[in-house]
PDB file of C-alpha atoms and ligand atoms in Angstrom:
ATOM      1  CA  UNK A   1       0.049   0.271  -0.172  1.00 66.00           C
ATOM      2  CA  UNK A   2       1.207   3.627  -0.698  1.00 73.00           C
ATOM      3  CA  UNK A   3       2.579   5.972   1.702  1.00 92.00           C
ATOM      4  CA  UNK A   4       0.591   8.639   2.522  1.00 96.00           C
ATOM      5  CA  UNK A   5       2.527   9.556   5.647  1.00 96.00           C
ATOM      6  CA  UNK A   6       2.372  13.519   5.546  1.00 95.00           C
ATOM      7  CA  UNK A   7      -0.627  14.181   3.568  1.00 98.00           C
ATOM      8  CA  UNK A   8      -4.313  14.940   5.385  1.00 98.00           C
ATOM      9  CA  UNK A   9      -8.233  14.183   3.985  1.00 98.00           C
ATOM     10  CA  UNK A  10     -11.391  15.064   5.412  1.00 98.00           C
ATOM     11  CA  UNK A  11     -13.736  12.572   5.547  1.00 98.00           C
ATOM     12  CA  UNK A  12     -17.493  13.137   5.893  1.00 98.00           C
ATOM     13  CA  UNK A  13     -20.513  11.330   6.652  1.00 97.00           C
ATOM     14  CA  UNK A  14     -19.160   8.616   9.622  1.00 96.00           C
ATOM     15  CA  UNK A  15     -21.589   6.684  11.095  1.00 94.00           C
ATOM     16  CA  UNK A  16     -20.961   3.929  13.058  1.00 94.00           C
ATOM     17  CA  UNK A  17     -18.172   1.627  12.531  1.00 95.00           C
ATOM     18  CA  UNK A  18     -19.720   0.119   9.693  1.00 96.00           C
ATOM     19  CA  UNK A  19     -19.735   2.757   7.662  1.00 97.00           C
ATOM     20  CA  UNK A  20     -17.729   2.687   5.017  1.00 98.00           C
ATOM     21  CA  UNK A  21     -16.360   6.782   5.566  1.00 98.00           C
ATOM     22  CA  UNK A  22     -14.998   5.045   8.899  1.00 98.00           C
ATOM     23  CA  UNK A  23     -13.203   1.807   6.890  1.00 98.00           C
ATOM     24  CA  UNK A  24     -11.721   4.590   4.599  1.00 98.00           C
ATOM     25  CA  UNK A  25     -10.630   6.494   6.700  1.00 98.00           C
ATOM     26  CA  UNK A  26      -9.361   4.148   8.996  1.00 98.00           C
ATOM     27  CA  UNK A  27      -6.981   2.582   5.693  1.00 98.00           C
ATOM     28  CA  UNK A  28      -6.081   6.574   5.649  1.00 98.00           C
ATOM     29  CA  UNK A  29      -4.443   6.479   9.258  1.00 98.00           C
ATOM     30  CA  UNK A  30      -3.018   2.826   8.624  1.00 97.00           C
ATOM     31  CA  UNK A  31      -1.616   4.093   5.345  1.00 97.00           C
ATOM     32  CA  UNK A  32       0.431   7.430   7.753  1.00 97.00           C
ATOM     33  CA  UNK A  33      -2.044   9.441   6.671  1.00 98.00           C
ATOM     34  CA  UNK A  34      -3.975  12.048   8.922  1.00 98.00           C
ATOM     35  CA  UNK A  35      -7.610  12.710   9.604  1.00 98.00           C
ATOM     36  CA  UNK A  36     -10.390  15.017   9.906  1.00 98.00           C
ATOM     37  CA  UNK A  37     -13.952  13.704   9.991  1.00 98.00           C
ATOM     38  CA  UNK A  38     -17.134  14.812   9.930  1.00 98.00           C
ATOM     39  CA  UNK A  39     -20.415  13.618  10.879  1.00 96.00           C
ATOM     40  CA  UNK A  40     -24.309  14.247  12.333  1.00 95.00           C
ATOM     41  CA  UNK A  41     -24.655  15.409  15.402  1.00 93.00           C
ATOM     42  CA  UNK A  42     -26.661  12.728  16.336  1.00 91.00           C
ATOM     43  CA  UNK A  43     -23.945  10.453  15.997  1.00 88.00           C
ATOM     44  CA  UNK A  44     -21.759  11.929  17.877  1.00 92.00           C
ATOM     45  CA  UNK A  45     -21.773   8.934  21.454  1.00 93.00           C
ATOM     46  CA  UNK A  46     -20.755   6.970  18.506  1.00 94.00           C
ATOM     47  CA  UNK A  47     -17.645   9.184  16.806  1.00 95.00           C
ATOM     48  CA  UNK A  48     -16.777   9.652  20.102  1.00 95.00           C
ATOM     49  CA  UNK A  49     -15.973   5.808  21.355  1.00 95.00           C
ATOM     50  CA  UNK A  50     -14.832   5.348  17.498  1.00 96.00           C
ATOM     51  CA  UNK A  51     -11.374   8.047  17.524  1.00 96.00           C
ATOM     52  CA  UNK A  52     -10.222   7.271  20.991  1.00 95.00           C
ATOM     53  CA  UNK A  53      -6.715   6.329  21.283  1.00 93.00           C
ATOM     54  CA  UNK A  54      -6.910   6.942  17.067  1.00 96.00           C
ATOM     55  CA  UNK A  55      -3.840   9.457  16.636  1.00 97.00           C
ATOM     56  CA  UNK A  56      -4.336   9.747  12.834  1.00 98.00           C
ATOM     57  CA  UNK A  57      -7.764  11.763  13.342  1.00 98.00           C
ATOM     58  CA  UNK A  58      -5.949  15.240  13.447  1.00 97.00           C
ATOM     59  CA  UNK A  59     -10.365  16.619  14.141  1.00 97.00           C
ATOM     60  CA  UNK A  60     -13.065  15.850  14.220  1.00 97.00           C
ATOM     61  CA  UNK A  61     -16.821  17.631  13.910  1.00 97.00           C
ATOM     62  CA  UNK A  62     -20.271  17.662  13.019  1.00 97.00           C
ATOM     63  CA  UNK A  63     -21.260  18.946   9.976  1.00 98.00           C
ATOM     64  CA  UNK A  64     -25.143  18.631   8.395  1.00 98.00           C
ATOM     65  CA  UNK A  65     -24.535  18.396   3.954  1.00 98.00           C
ATOM     66  CA  UNK A  66     -28.334  19.115   3.618  1.00 97.00           C
ATOM     67  CA  UNK A  67     -27.698  22.946   6.370  1.00 98.00           C
ATOM     68  CA  UNK A  68     -25.244  25.483   4.152  1.00 98.00           C
ATOM     69  CA  UNK A  69     -24.870  27.118   7.393  1.00 98.00           C
ATOM     70  CA  UNK A  70     -23.508  23.668   9.362  1.00 98.00           C
ATOM     71  CA  UNK A  71     -21.592  23.397   6.154  1.00 98.00           C
ATOM     72  CA  UNK A  72     -19.724  26.514   5.822  1.00 98.00           C
ATOM     73  CA  UNK A  73     -19.090  26.632  10.289  1.00 98.00           C
ATOM     74  CA  UNK A  74     -17.415  22.950   9.459  1.00 98.00           C
ATOM     75  CA  UNK A  75     -14.586  24.145   7.302  1.00 98.00           C
ATOM     76  CA  UNK A  76     -14.020  27.537   9.408  1.00 98.00           C
ATOM     77  CA  UNK A  77     -12.675  24.917  11.895  1.00 98.00           C
ATOM     78  CA  UNK A  78     -10.405  23.839   9.506  1.00 98.00           C
ATOM     79  CA  UNK A  79      -6.994  25.214   9.693  1.00 97.00           C
ATOM     80  CA  UNK A  80      -4.012  24.637   6.637  1.00 98.00           C
ATOM     81  CA  UNK A  81      -4.202  22.398   3.748  1.00 98.00           C
ATOM     82  CA  UNK A  82      -6.035  19.013   2.841  1.00 98.00           C
ATOM     83  CA  UNK A  83      -4.913  16.439  -0.407  1.00 98.00           C
ATOM     84  CA  UNK A  84      -8.595  15.452  -0.905  1.00 98.00           C
ATOM     85  CA  UNK A  85     -11.810  14.865   0.908  1.00 98.00           C
ATOM     86  CA  UNK A  86     -14.467  11.890   0.943  1.00 98.00           C
ATOM     87  CA  UNK A  87     -18.027  12.512   0.319  1.00 98.00           C
ATOM     88  CA  UNK A  88     -20.121   9.661   1.205  1.00 98.00           C
ATOM     89  CA  UNK A  89     -23.127  10.627   2.484  1.00 98.00           C
ATOM     90  CA  UNK A  90     -26.554   9.562   1.293  1.00 97.00           C
ATOM     91  CA  UNK A  91     -30.072   9.344   2.335  1.00 96.00           C
ATOM     92  CA  UNK A  92     -33.615   9.495   1.363  1.00 97.00           C
ATOM     93  CA  UNK A  93     -36.373   9.273   3.606  1.00 96.00           C
ATOM     94  CA  UNK A  94     -37.364   5.318   4.294  1.00 94.00           C
ATOM     95  CA  UNK A  95     -40.760   6.277   3.511  1.00 93.00           C
ATOM     96  CA  UNK A  96     -39.731   7.035   0.035  1.00 95.00           C
ATOM     97  CA  UNK A  97     -38.487   3.661  -0.760  1.00 94.00           C
ATOM     98  CA  UNK A  98     -41.540   1.354   0.126  1.00 94.00           C
ATOM     99  CA  UNK A  99     -43.672   3.515  -1.745  1.00 94.00           C
ATOM    100  CA  UNK A 100     -44.053   3.133  -6.017  1.00 95.00           C
ATOM    101  CA  UNK A 101     -41.929   5.801  -7.468  1.00 96.00           C
ATOM    102  CA  UNK A 102     -44.963   7.248  -8.793  1.00 97.00           C
ATOM    103  CA  UNK A 103     -46.079   8.467  -5.887  1.00 97.00           C
ATOM    104  CA  UNK A 104     -42.905  10.156  -4.609  1.00 97.00           C
ATOM    105  CA  UNK A 105     -43.862  13.448  -3.467  1.00 98.00           C
ATOM    106  CA  UNK A 106     -41.712  16.789  -3.590  1.00 98.00           C
ATOM    107  CA  UNK A 107     -40.933  16.917  -0.757  1.00 98.00           C
ATOM    108  CA  UNK A 108     -39.140  13.588  -0.707  1.00 98.00           C
ATOM    109  CA  UNK A 109     -37.121  13.796  -3.632  1.00 98.00           C
ATOM    110  CA  UNK A 110     -35.719  17.177  -2.935  1.00 98.00           C
ATOM    111  CA  UNK A 111     -34.374  15.841   0.480  1.00 98.00           C
ATOM    112  CA  UNK A 112     -32.840  12.253  -1.566  1.00 98.00           C
ATOM    113  CA  UNK A 113     -31.155  14.785  -3.894  1.00 98.00           C
ATOM    114  CA  UNK A 114     -29.926  18.270  -1.598  1.00 98.00           C
ATOM    115  CA  UNK A 115     -28.289  14.860   0.562  1.00 98.00           C
ATOM    116  CA  UNK A 116     -27.149  12.649  -1.695  1.00 98.00           C
ATOM    117  CA  UNK A 117     -26.154  14.602  -5.130  1.00 98.00           C
ATOM    118  CA  UNK A 118     -26.165  18.229  -4.412  1.00 98.00           C
ATOM    119  CA  UNK A 119     -24.181  18.494  -1.002  1.00 98.00           C
ATOM    120  CA  UNK A 120     -20.983  17.511  -3.689  1.00 98.00           C
ATOM    121  CA  UNK A 121     -21.244  20.905  -5.088  1.00 98.00           C
ATOM    122  CA  UNK A 122     -21.343  22.470  -1.457  1.00 98.00           C
ATOM    123  CA  UNK A 123     -19.021  20.976   0.356  1.00 98.00           C
ATOM    124  CA  UNK A 124     -16.650  20.919  -3.315  1.00 98.00           C
ATOM    125  CA  UNK A 125     -17.481  24.541  -2.468  1.00 98.00           C
ATOM    126  CA  UNK A 126     -16.348  24.850   0.821  1.00 98.00           C
ATOM    127  CA  UNK A 127     -13.751  22.465   0.786  1.00 98.00           C
ATOM    128  CA  UNK A 128     -11.413  24.249  -2.364  1.00 98.00           C
ATOM    129  CA  UNK A 129     -10.033  27.406  -0.229  1.00 98.00           C
ATOM    130  CA  UNK A 130      -8.824  24.591   2.169  1.00 98.00           C
ATOM    131  CA  UNK A 131      -7.716  22.659  -0.394  1.00 98.00           C
ATOM    132  CA  UNK A 132      -3.755  21.365  -1.837  1.00 98.00           C
ATOM    133  CA  UNK A 133      -3.750  22.321  -5.763  1.00 98.00           C
ATOM    134  CA  UNK A 134      -3.703  18.616  -6.605  1.00 97.00           C
ATOM    135  CA  UNK A 135      -5.928  18.005  -4.049  1.00 98.00           C
ATOM    136  CA  UNK A 136      -8.633  14.671  -4.863  1.00 98.00           C
ATOM    137  CA  UNK A 137     -12.807  14.629  -4.154  1.00 99.00           C
ATOM    138  CA  UNK A 138     -14.037  10.891  -3.887  1.00 99.00           C
ATOM    139  CA  UNK A 139     -17.672   9.756  -3.612  1.00 99.00           C
ATOM    140  CA  UNK A 140     -19.131   6.857  -3.178  1.00 98.00           C
ATOM    141  CA  UNK A 141     -22.373   5.939  -5.538  1.00 98.00           C
ATOM    142  CA  UNK A 142     -24.253   2.887  -6.976  1.00 98.00           C
ATOM    143  CA  UNK A 143     -25.301   0.972  -9.739  1.00 98.00           C
ATOM    144  CA  UNK A 144     -28.728   2.220  -8.560  1.00 97.00           C
ATOM    145  CA  UNK A 145     -27.710   5.567 -11.220  1.00 98.00           C
ATOM    146  CA  UNK A 146     -28.177   3.270 -13.878  1.00 96.00           C
ATOM    147  CA  UNK A 147     -30.110   0.269 -14.176  1.00 97.00           C
ATOM    148  CA  UNK A 148     -32.828   0.088 -11.239  1.00 96.00           C
ATOM    149  CA  UNK A 149     -32.320  -1.962  -8.545  1.00 95.00           C
ATOM    150  CA  UNK A 150     -35.781  -2.308  -6.640  1.00 92.00           C
ATOM    151  CA  UNK A 151     -36.530  -0.536  -3.678  1.00 93.00           C
ATOM    152  CA  UNK A 152     -33.450   1.702  -4.360  1.00 95.00           C
ATOM    153  CA  UNK A 153     -35.981   4.087  -5.863  1.00 96.00           C
ATOM    154  CA  UNK A 154     -35.689   8.094  -6.139  1.00 97.00           C
ATOM    155  CA  UNK A 155     -32.057   7.247  -4.616  1.00 97.00           C
ATOM    156  CA  UNK A 156     -31.107   6.099  -8.414  1.00 98.00           C
ATOM    157  CA  UNK A 157     -31.995   9.746  -9.551  1.00 98.00           C
ATOM    158  CA  UNK A 158     -30.229  10.398  -7.000  1.00 98.00           C
ATOM    159  CA  UNK A 159     -26.889   8.727  -7.362  1.00 98.00           C
ATOM    160  CA  UNK A 160     -27.249   9.372 -11.495  1.00 98.00           C
ATOM    161  CA  UNK A 161     -27.061  13.487 -10.657  1.00 98.00           C
ATOM    162  CA  UNK A 162     -24.369  12.799  -8.251  1.00 99.00           C
ATOM    163  CA  UNK A 163     -22.138  10.949 -10.771  1.00 99.00           C
ATOM    164  CA  UNK A 164     -23.069  13.078 -13.782  1.00 98.00           C
ATOM    165  CA  UNK A 165     -21.711  16.313 -10.941  1.00 98.00           C
ATOM    166  CA  UNK A 166     -18.890  14.114 -10.575  1.00 99.00           C
ATOM    167  CA  UNK A 167     -17.510  14.769 -13.635  1.00 98.00           C
ATOM    168  CA  UNK A 168     -18.934  18.277 -13.677  1.00 98.00           C
ATOM    169  CA  UNK A 169     -16.943  19.183 -11.082  1.00 98.00           C
ATOM    170  CA  UNK A 170     -14.069  17.227 -13.003  1.00 98.00           C
ATOM    171  CA  UNK A 171     -14.196  19.816 -16.013  1.00 98.00           C
ATOM    172  CA  UNK A 172     -14.699  22.229 -13.870  1.00 98.00           C
ATOM    173  CA  UNK A 173     -11.935  23.057 -11.371  1.00 98.00           C
ATOM    174  CA  UNK A 174      -9.568  21.027 -12.960  1.00 98.00           C
ATOM    175  CA  UNK A 175      -8.192  23.646 -15.406  1.00 98.00           C
ATOM    176  CA  UNK A 176      -7.879  25.562 -12.003  1.00 96.00           C
ATOM    177  CA  UNK A 177      -6.714  23.551  -9.177  1.00 98.00           C
ATOM    178  CA  UNK A 178      -5.772  21.087 -10.567  1.00 98.00           C
ATOM    179  CA  UNK A 179      -8.416  18.799  -8.661  1.00 98.00           C
ATOM    180  CA  UNK A 180      -9.423  15.541  -9.598  1.00 98.00           C
ATOM    181  CA  UNK A 181     -13.099  14.257  -8.874  1.00 99.00           C
ATOM    182  CA  UNK A 182     -14.135  10.662  -9.133  1.00 99.00           C
ATOM    183  CA  UNK A 183     -16.542   8.268  -7.501  1.00 99.00           C
ATOM    184  CA  UNK A 184     -16.362   4.354  -6.105  1.00 99.00           C
ATOM    185  CA  UNK A 185     -19.456   2.875  -7.040  1.00 98.00           C
ATOM    186  CA  UNK A 186     -19.651  -0.174  -4.232  1.00 98.00           C
ATOM    187  CA  UNK A 187     -21.650  -3.521  -4.732  1.00 98.00           C
ATOM    188  CA  UNK A 188     -23.969  -3.705  -1.617  1.00 97.00           C
ATOM    189  CA  UNK A 189     -22.305  -3.362   2.004  1.00 97.00           C
ATOM    190  CA  UNK A 190     -24.139  -4.174   5.337  1.00 95.00           C
ATOM    191  CA  UNK A 191     -24.111  -0.193   6.845  1.00 94.00           C
ATOM    192  CA  UNK A 192     -26.973   1.817   8.521  1.00 90.00           C
ATOM    193  CA  UNK A 193     -28.538   3.293   5.579  1.00 88.00           C
ATOM    194  CA  UNK A 194     -27.925  -0.464   3.496  1.00 92.00           C
ATOM    195  CA  UNK A 195     -30.831  -1.380   6.135  1.00 88.00           C
ATOM    196  CA  UNK A 196     -32.925   1.097   5.182  1.00 85.00           C
ATOM    197  CA  UNK A 197     -33.415  -0.247   1.663  1.00 87.00           C
ATOM    198  CA  UNK A 198     -36.722  -2.207   1.358  1.00 89.00           C
ATOM    199  CA  UNK A 199     -34.701  -5.809   0.003  1.00 91.00           C
ATOM    200  CA  UNK A 200     -30.719  -5.269   1.205  1.00 93.00           C
ATOM    201  CA  UNK A 201     -30.215  -9.101   2.800  1.00 94.00           C
ATOM    202  CA  UNK A 202     -32.048 -10.296  -0.972  1.00 95.00           C
ATOM    203  CA  UNK A 203     -29.666  -8.122  -2.658  1.00 96.00           C
ATOM    204  CA  UNK A 204     -26.544  -9.507  -0.968  1.00 96.00           C
ATOM    205  CA  UNK A 205     -27.823 -12.822  -1.524  1.00 96.00           C
ATOM    206  CA  UNK A 206     -27.634 -12.287  -5.210  1.00 96.00           C
ATOM    207  CA  UNK A 207     -24.939 -11.172  -5.533  1.00 96.00           C
ATOM    208  CA  UNK A 208     -23.097 -13.555  -3.557  1.00 96.00           C
ATOM    209  CA  UNK A 209     -23.765 -16.382  -6.235  1.00 95.00           C
ATOM    210  CA  UNK A 210     -23.902 -13.675  -9.424  1.00 96.00           C
ATOM    211  CA  UNK A 211     -20.545 -11.514  -9.445  1.00 97.00           C
ATOM    212  CA  UNK A 212     -18.546 -12.992 -11.740  1.00 96.00           C
ATOM    213  CA  UNK A 213     -16.396 -13.078  -7.986  1.00 97.00           C
ATOM    214  CA  UNK A 214     -18.888 -15.013  -6.941  1.00 97.00           C
ATOM    215  CA  UNK A 215     -18.804 -12.898  -3.139  1.00 98.00           C
ATOM    216  CA  UNK A 216     -19.746  -9.349  -1.702  1.00 98.00           C
ATOM    217  CA  UNK A 217     -16.982  -7.180  -1.656  1.00 98.00           C
ATOM    218  CA  UNK A 218     -16.515  -5.586   1.934  1.00 98.00           C
ATOM    219  CA  UNK A 219     -15.898  -1.961   3.543  1.00 98.00           C
ATOM    220  CA  UNK A 220     -11.482  -2.872   3.509  1.00 98.00           C
ATOM    221  CA  UNK A 221     -12.091  -3.594  -0.404  1.00 98.00           C
ATOM    222  CA  UNK A 222     -14.234  -0.074  -1.002  1.00 98.00           C
ATOM    223  CA  UNK A 223     -11.726   1.593   1.083  1.00 98.00           C
ATOM    224  CA  UNK A 224      -8.798  -0.153  -0.944  1.00 98.00           C
ATOM    225  CA  UNK A 225     -10.047   1.579  -4.023  1.00 98.00           C
ATOM    226  CA  UNK A 226     -10.814   4.866  -2.204  1.00 98.00           C
ATOM    227  CA  UNK A 227      -7.484   5.512  -0.734  1.00 98.00           C
ATOM    228  CA  UNK A 228      -5.739   4.568  -4.603  1.00 98.00           C
ATOM    229  CA  UNK A 229      -7.972   6.857  -5.619  1.00 98.00           C
ATOM    230  CA  UNK A 230      -7.273   9.835  -2.943  1.00 98.00           C
ATOM    231  CA  UNK A 231      -3.631   9.032  -3.492  1.00 98.00           C
ATOM    232  CA  UNK A 232      -0.878  10.381  -6.351  1.00 97.00           C
ATOM    233  CA  UNK A 233      -0.837   6.903  -7.126  1.00 96.00           C
ATOM    234  CA  UNK A 234      -4.570   7.818  -9.425  1.00 98.00           C
ATOM    235  CA  UNK A 235      -2.624  11.648 -10.561  1.00 98.00           C
ATOM    236  CA  UNK A 236      -4.326  10.581 -13.998  1.00 98.00           C
ATOM    237  CA  UNK A 237      -7.469   9.866 -12.898  1.00 98.00           C
ATOM    238  CA  UNK A 238     -10.640  12.200 -13.259  1.00 98.00           C
ATOM    239  CA  UNK A 239     -13.642  12.258 -13.579  1.00 98.00           C
ATOM    240  CA  UNK A 240     -14.834   8.680 -13.751  1.00 98.00           C
ATOM    241  CA  UNK A 241     -16.288   6.258 -12.017  1.00 98.00           C
ATOM    242  CA  UNK A 242     -15.112   2.821 -10.895  1.00 98.00           C
ATOM    243  CA  UNK A 243     -16.543   0.331 -10.249  1.00 98.00           C
ATOM    244  CA  UNK A 244     -16.244  -2.201  -7.165  1.00 98.00           C
ATOM    245  CA  UNK A 245     -18.077  -4.383  -6.669  1.00 98.00           C
ATOM    246  CA  UNK A 246     -16.682  -8.410  -6.955  1.00 98.00           C
ATOM    247  CA  UNK A 247     -17.440  -7.643 -11.511  1.00 98.00           C
ATOM    248  CA  UNK A 248     -21.063  -7.296 -10.999  1.00 98.00           C
ATOM    249  CA  UNK A 249     -21.708  -4.577 -13.658  1.00 97.00           C
ATOM    250  CA  UNK A 250     -19.961  -6.666 -16.225  1.00 97.00           C
ATOM    251  CA  UNK A 251     -22.324  -9.147 -16.491  1.00 95.00           C
ATOM    252  CA  UNK A 252     -25.389  -9.223 -18.416  1.00 92.00           C
ATOM    253  CA  UNK A 253     -27.423 -12.351 -16.901  1.00 91.00           C
ATOM    254  CA  UNK A 254     -26.752 -14.617 -14.136  1.00 90.00           C
ATOM    255  CA  UNK A 255     -23.685 -17.926 -14.101  1.00 91.00           C
ATOM    256  CA  UNK A 256     -26.400 -20.412 -13.942  1.00 88.00           C
ATOM    257  CA  UNK A 257     -27.412 -19.557 -17.111  1.00 88.00           C
ATOM    258  CA  UNK A 258     -23.640 -21.159 -18.247  1.00 83.00           C
ATOM    259  CA  UNK A 259     -24.701 -25.211 -17.202  1.00 80.00           C
ATOM    260  CA  UNK A 260     -28.278 -24.797 -19.349  1.00 81.00           C
ATOM    261  CA  UNK A 261     -25.864 -23.849 -22.298  1.00 81.00           C
ATOM    262  CA  UNK A 262     -23.206 -26.261 -21.697  1.00 78.00           C
ATOM    263  CA  UNK A 263     -25.496 -29.079 -21.321  1.00 66.00           C
ATOM    264  CA  UNK A 264     -26.724 -31.042 -24.679  1.00 63.00           C
ATOM    265  CA  UNK A 265     -30.311 -29.781 -24.261  1.00 62.00           C
ATOM    266  CA  UNK A 266     -31.211 -33.228 -26.648  1.00 65.00           C
ATOM    267  CA  UNK A 267     -29.554 -36.395 -26.284  1.00 67.00           C
ATOM    268  CA  UNK A 268     -28.327 -37.371 -29.604  1.00 66.00           C
ATOM    269  CA  UNK A 269     -29.689 -40.951 -30.870  1.00 69.00           C
ATOM    270  CA  UNK A 270     -26.595 -43.844 -30.062  1.00 73.00           C
ATOM    271  CA  UNK A 271     -26.095 -45.124 -34.065  1.00 63.00           C
ATOM    272  CA  UNK A 272     -26.823 -43.748 -37.426  1.00 60.00           C
ATOM    273  CA  UNK A 273     -29.775 -42.843 -37.771  1.00 54.00           C
TER     274      UNK A 273
HETATM  275  P1  NAP B 301     -23.741   5.450   6.929  1.00 70.34           P
HETATM  276  O1  NAP B 301     -22.665   3.815   7.019  1.00 70.34           O
HETATM  277  O2  NAP B 301     -25.441   4.914   7.057  1.00 70.34           O
HETATM  278  O3  NAP B 301     -23.340   5.909   5.593  1.00 70.34           O
HETATM  279  C1  NAP B 301     -24.515   7.535   5.440  1.00 70.34           C
HETATM  280  C2  NAP B 301     -23.720   8.555   6.120  1.00 70.34           C
HETATM  281  O4  NAP B 301     -24.696   9.539   5.405  1.00 70.34           O
HETATM  282  C3  NAP B 301     -24.662   8.469   7.741  1.00 70.34           C
HETATM  283  O5  NAP B 301     -23.514   9.022   8.082  1.00 70.34           O
HETATM  284  C4  NAP B 301     -25.158   9.162   7.296  1.00 70.34           C
HETATM  285  O6  NAP B 301     -26.332  10.430   8.343  1.00 70.34           O
HETATM  286  C5  NAP B 301     -25.067  10.769   6.346  1.00 70.34           C
HETATM  287  N1  NAP B 301     -25.831  11.708   6.028  1.00 70.34           N
HETATM  288  C6  NAP B 301     -27.090  11.526   5.880  1.00 70.34           C
HETATM  289  N2  NAP B 301     -27.692  13.269   5.606  1.00 70.34           N
HETATM  290  C7  NAP B 301     -26.676  13.701   6.114  1.00 70.34           C
HETATM  291  C8  NAP B 301     -26.665  15.120   6.340  1.00 70.34           C
HETATM  292  N3  NAP B 301     -27.338  15.703   5.742  1.00 70.34           N
HETATM  293  N4  NAP B 301     -25.341  15.706   6.693  1.00 70.34           N
HETATM  294  C9  NAP B 301     -24.429  15.070   6.588  1.00 70.34           C
HETATM  295  N5  NAP B 301     -24.400  13.242   6.670  1.00 70.34           N
HETATM  296  C10 NAP B 301     -25.435  12.927   6.463  1.00 70.34           C
HETATM  297  O7  NAP B 301     -23.545   3.921   5.365  1.00 70.34           O
HETATM  298  P2  NAP B 301     -22.934   4.087   4.243  1.00 70.34           P
HETATM  299  O8  NAP B 301     -22.745   2.706   3.000  1.00 70.34           O
HETATM  300  O9  NAP B 301     -20.945   3.996   4.431  1.00 70.34           O
HETATM  301  O10 NAP B 301     -22.282   4.819   2.905  1.00 70.34           O
HETATM  302  C11 NAP B 301     -22.019   6.013   2.723  1.00 70.34           C
HETATM  303  C12 NAP B 301     -22.663   6.556   1.177  1.00 70.34           C
HETATM  304  O11 NAP B 301     -21.654   4.863   0.425  1.00 70.34           O
HETATM  305  C13 NAP B 301     -23.592   7.158   1.134  1.00 70.34           C
HETATM  306  O12 NAP B 301     -23.422   7.217  -0.457  1.00 70.34           O
HETATM  307  C14 NAP B 301     -23.786   5.644   0.233  1.00 70.34           C
HETATM  308  O13 NAP B 301     -24.884   5.867  -1.153  1.00 70.34           O
HETATM  309  C15 NAP B 301     -22.433   5.284  -0.634  1.00 70.34           C
HETATM  310  N6  NAP B 301     -22.888   3.161  -1.165  1.00 70.34           N
HETATM  311  C16 NAP B 301     -23.183   2.757  -0.433  1.00 70.34           C
HETATM  312  C17 NAP B 301     -23.641   1.236   0.029  1.00 70.34           C
HETATM  313  C18 NAP B 301     -23.779  -0.143   0.323  1.00 70.34           C
HETATM  314  O14 NAP B 301     -24.262  -1.058   0.554  1.00 70.34           O
HETATM  315  N7  NAP B 301     -23.650   0.507   1.848  1.00 70.34           N
HETATM  316  C19 NAP B 301     -23.315   0.878  -1.849  1.00 70.34           C
HETATM  317  C20 NAP B 301     -22.911   1.639  -2.565  1.00 70.34           C
HETATM  318  C21 NAP B 301     -22.871   3.057  -2.262  1.00 70.34           C
HETATM  319  P3  NAP B 301     -27.089   9.699   9.086  1.00 70.34           P
HETATM  320  O15 NAP B 301     -27.452   8.710   9.657  1.00 70.34           O
HETATM  321  O16 NAP B 301     -27.492  10.870  10.188  1.00 70.34           O
HETATM  322  O17 NAP B 301     -28.527  10.274   7.575  1.00 70.34           O
END
């Protein structure tokens, strides 16, 4: 693993020890970087437990990305320059994921888009003055951005917008700031946010037997790829969505079909007919 000693990163979206944000932050720490964590106020006690005795955690502050004032205040507490940030935030009201898409209210749609997509613009805008030239931004997305996944509903729309924003921000902030902006599209991993997706356990079961690697991905798989994109090793990569999903996005039909195809469907009769 590449040494990130002397580098500093901001990680938004730590809710618990299962959070993808926490796995990413911990690996950054293991590689020698210093990390500032942004968390939602209601998770304060959990975050306090997590950061105890973690010398690589430089700072931890609450930040609600749905409120401009909260994001502004968070950034006023930062000092010095950072080498990048991780945006690991997604939310849609649970109710909205249970109803048919035709019943989606404007309010729920707006909430999902503001928290899960617009927040990337907001975070980058406020963080830019604190980022070094050539810094790296990584956000987390899901396959539901470009395929229908039952139960994902408006989160799919929000992730589609997020992935487009990755390209917009990369094109907009690359020339002046050398900023790289990428997304990691993670396969399903059991976290607090994922538990709110109806049928999530069935999706996990399906993936375990239908991905090319015949397994689900782990928090560590996602952390490895994210840390690569944050590091100078990815210096030429921007505006991309990188899949960390055990290969699922590359297949078009269940592998079970292969067994059907290779077994002869008609047994040829013995000898010449
Ligand atoms: P998680 O541990 O629940 O993290 C989601 C984080 O987003 C939580 O800290 C959550 O806080 C935060 N958040 C929601 N609204 C916020 C707001 N207004 N301000 C600040 N933070 C807010 O779940 P996770 O699975 O690690 O999710 C991290 C990212 O990975 C999300 O973008 C998710 O869509 C993406 N992702 C996850 C999977 C998966 O299967 N787990 C797969 C692909 C992509 P609250 O709990 O308070 O809302």
